[in-house]
Amino acid sequence: MKESQEHRRQWYGNVVSNKMNKTVVVAVERSVIHPVYKKVLRRVTKLKAHDEGNLCKVGDRVELSETRPISKDKHWRVVRVMVKGQPEK
């Protein structure tokens, strides 16, 4: 029998909201190239992630890992807080 190795996606982003209990909203930024004009475009995706200990604050840089569905919108969990940051005003 062959052992399956799960490769879970990992993304890095900045916390933009922590108003919910055990949930943070993380903005993940990525670059894509326009198929016709070849211009580099910046895309921002907001993901809801599970934060068990309510440790994340707005402005923190965090690492996210894909997980089973926790709720309707939460399919990510916070692995670690990489950099403690100051919120932008």
Short mmCIF file of C-alpha atoms in Angstrom, two decimals:
data_model
loop_
_atom_site.label_atom_id
_atom_site.label_comp_id
_atom_site.label_asym_id
_atom_site.label_seq_id
_atom_site.Cartn_x
_atom_site.Cartn_y
_atom_site.Cartn_z
CA MET A 1 0.00 0.00 0.00
CA LYS A 2 1.31 3.40 -0.96
CA GLU A 3 1.43 6.23 1.54
CA SER A 4 -0.20 9.39 0.28
CA GLN A 5 1.61 12.63 0.89
CA GLU A 6 -0.67 15.60 1.24
CA HIS A 7 0.68 18.83 -0.14
CA ARG A 8 -1.31 21.57 1.49
CA ARG A 9 -1.08 25.02 -0.01
CA GLN A 10 0.66 27.63 2.11
CA TRP A 11 0.13 31.34 1.63
CA TYR A 12 1.55 34.38 3.36
CA GLY A 13 -0.38 37.57 4.01
CA ASN A 14 -1.20 40.46 6.30
CA VAL A 15 -4.01 40.47 8.85
CA VAL A 16 -6.57 43.14 7.97
CA SER A 17 -9.27 42.29 10.54
CA ASN A 18 -9.47 40.37 13.80
CA LYS A 19 -12.94 41.41 14.99
CA MET A 20 -14.39 37.88 14.89
CA ASN A 21 -13.82 35.29 17.60
CA LYS A 22 -11.09 32.78 16.58
CA THR A 23 -11.11 34.15 13.02
CA VAL A 24 -8.90 36.61 11.18
CA VAL A 25 -9.19 38.07 7.69
CA VAL A 26 -5.88 37.91 5.83
CA ALA A 27 -5.08 39.79 2.61
CA VAL A 28 -2.87 37.69 0.34
CA GLU A 29 -1.17 39.56 -2.50
CA ARG A 30 -0.07 37.90 -5.73
CA SER A 31 1.15 39.01 -9.13
CA VAL A 32 -0.34 37.84 -12.43
CA ILE A 33 0.58 38.68 -16.00
CA HIS A 34 -2.19 39.93 -18.28
CA PRO A 35 -2.59 37.41 -21.12
CA VAL A 36 -2.83 40.01 -23.92
CA TYR A 37 -0.96 43.08 -22.71
CA LYS A 38 1.73 41.24 -20.69
CA LYS A 39 1.49 43.79 -17.90
CA VAL A 40 2.10 42.61 -14.35
CA LEU A 41 -1.04 43.08 -12.28
CA ARG A 42 -1.37 42.93 -8.51
CA ARG A 43 -4.26 40.87 -7.17
CA VAL A 44 -5.34 40.86 -3.53
CA THR A 45 -7.39 37.98 -2.15
CA LYS A 46 -8.98 38.17 1.30
CA LEU A 47 -9.14 34.85 3.12
CA LYS A 48 -10.77 33.99 6.43
CA ALA A 49 -8.46 31.89 8.59
CA HIS A 50 -8.86 30.07 11.90
CA ASP A 51 -6.87 31.59 14.78
CA GLU A 52 -7.42 29.30 17.77
CA GLY A 53 -5.82 31.46 20.44
CA ASN A 54 -6.88 34.88 19.12
CA LEU A 55 -3.15 35.74 18.90
CA CYS A 56 -3.16 37.70 15.63
CA LYS A 57 -3.49 41.47 15.58
CA VAL A 58 -4.14 43.80 12.64
CA GLY A 59 -0.92 44.38 10.69
CA ASP A 60 0.73 41.04 11.53
CA ARG A 61 2.36 39.02 8.74
CA VAL A 62 1.14 35.40 9.03
CA GLU A 63 1.60 32.03 7.36
CA LEU A 64 -1.59 30.21 6.33
CA SER A 65 -2.09 26.53 5.62
CA GLU A 66 -4.99 24.90 3.82
CA THR A 67 -7.19 22.74 6.03
CA ARG A 68 -10.56 21.02 6.07
CA PRO A 69 -13.62 23.29 5.92
CA ILE A 70 -14.14 24.75 9.39
CA SER A 71 -17.17 26.87 8.44
CA LYS A 72 -18.83 28.19 5.30
CA ASP A 73 -15.95 30.56 4.48
CA LYS A 74 -13.05 29.29 6.62
CA HIS A 75 -10.76 26.78 4.88
CA TRP A 76 -7.44 28.10 6.16
CA ARG A 77 -5.68 28.15 9.52
CA VAL A 78 -2.92 30.34 10.90
CA VAL A 79 0.28 28.32 11.24
CA ARG A 80 2.43 31.05 12.78
CA VAL A 81 2.80 34.78 13.15
CA MET A 82 5.95 35.63 11.23
CA VAL A 83 6.21 39.36 11.95
CA LYS A 84 4.33 41.43 14.50
CA GLY A 85 3.29 44.60 12.74
CA GLN A 86 1.72 47.95 13.30
CA PRO A 87 -1.66 48.60 11.69
CA GLU A 88 -1.71 51.18 8.90
CA LYS A 89 -3.85 54.23 9.50
#
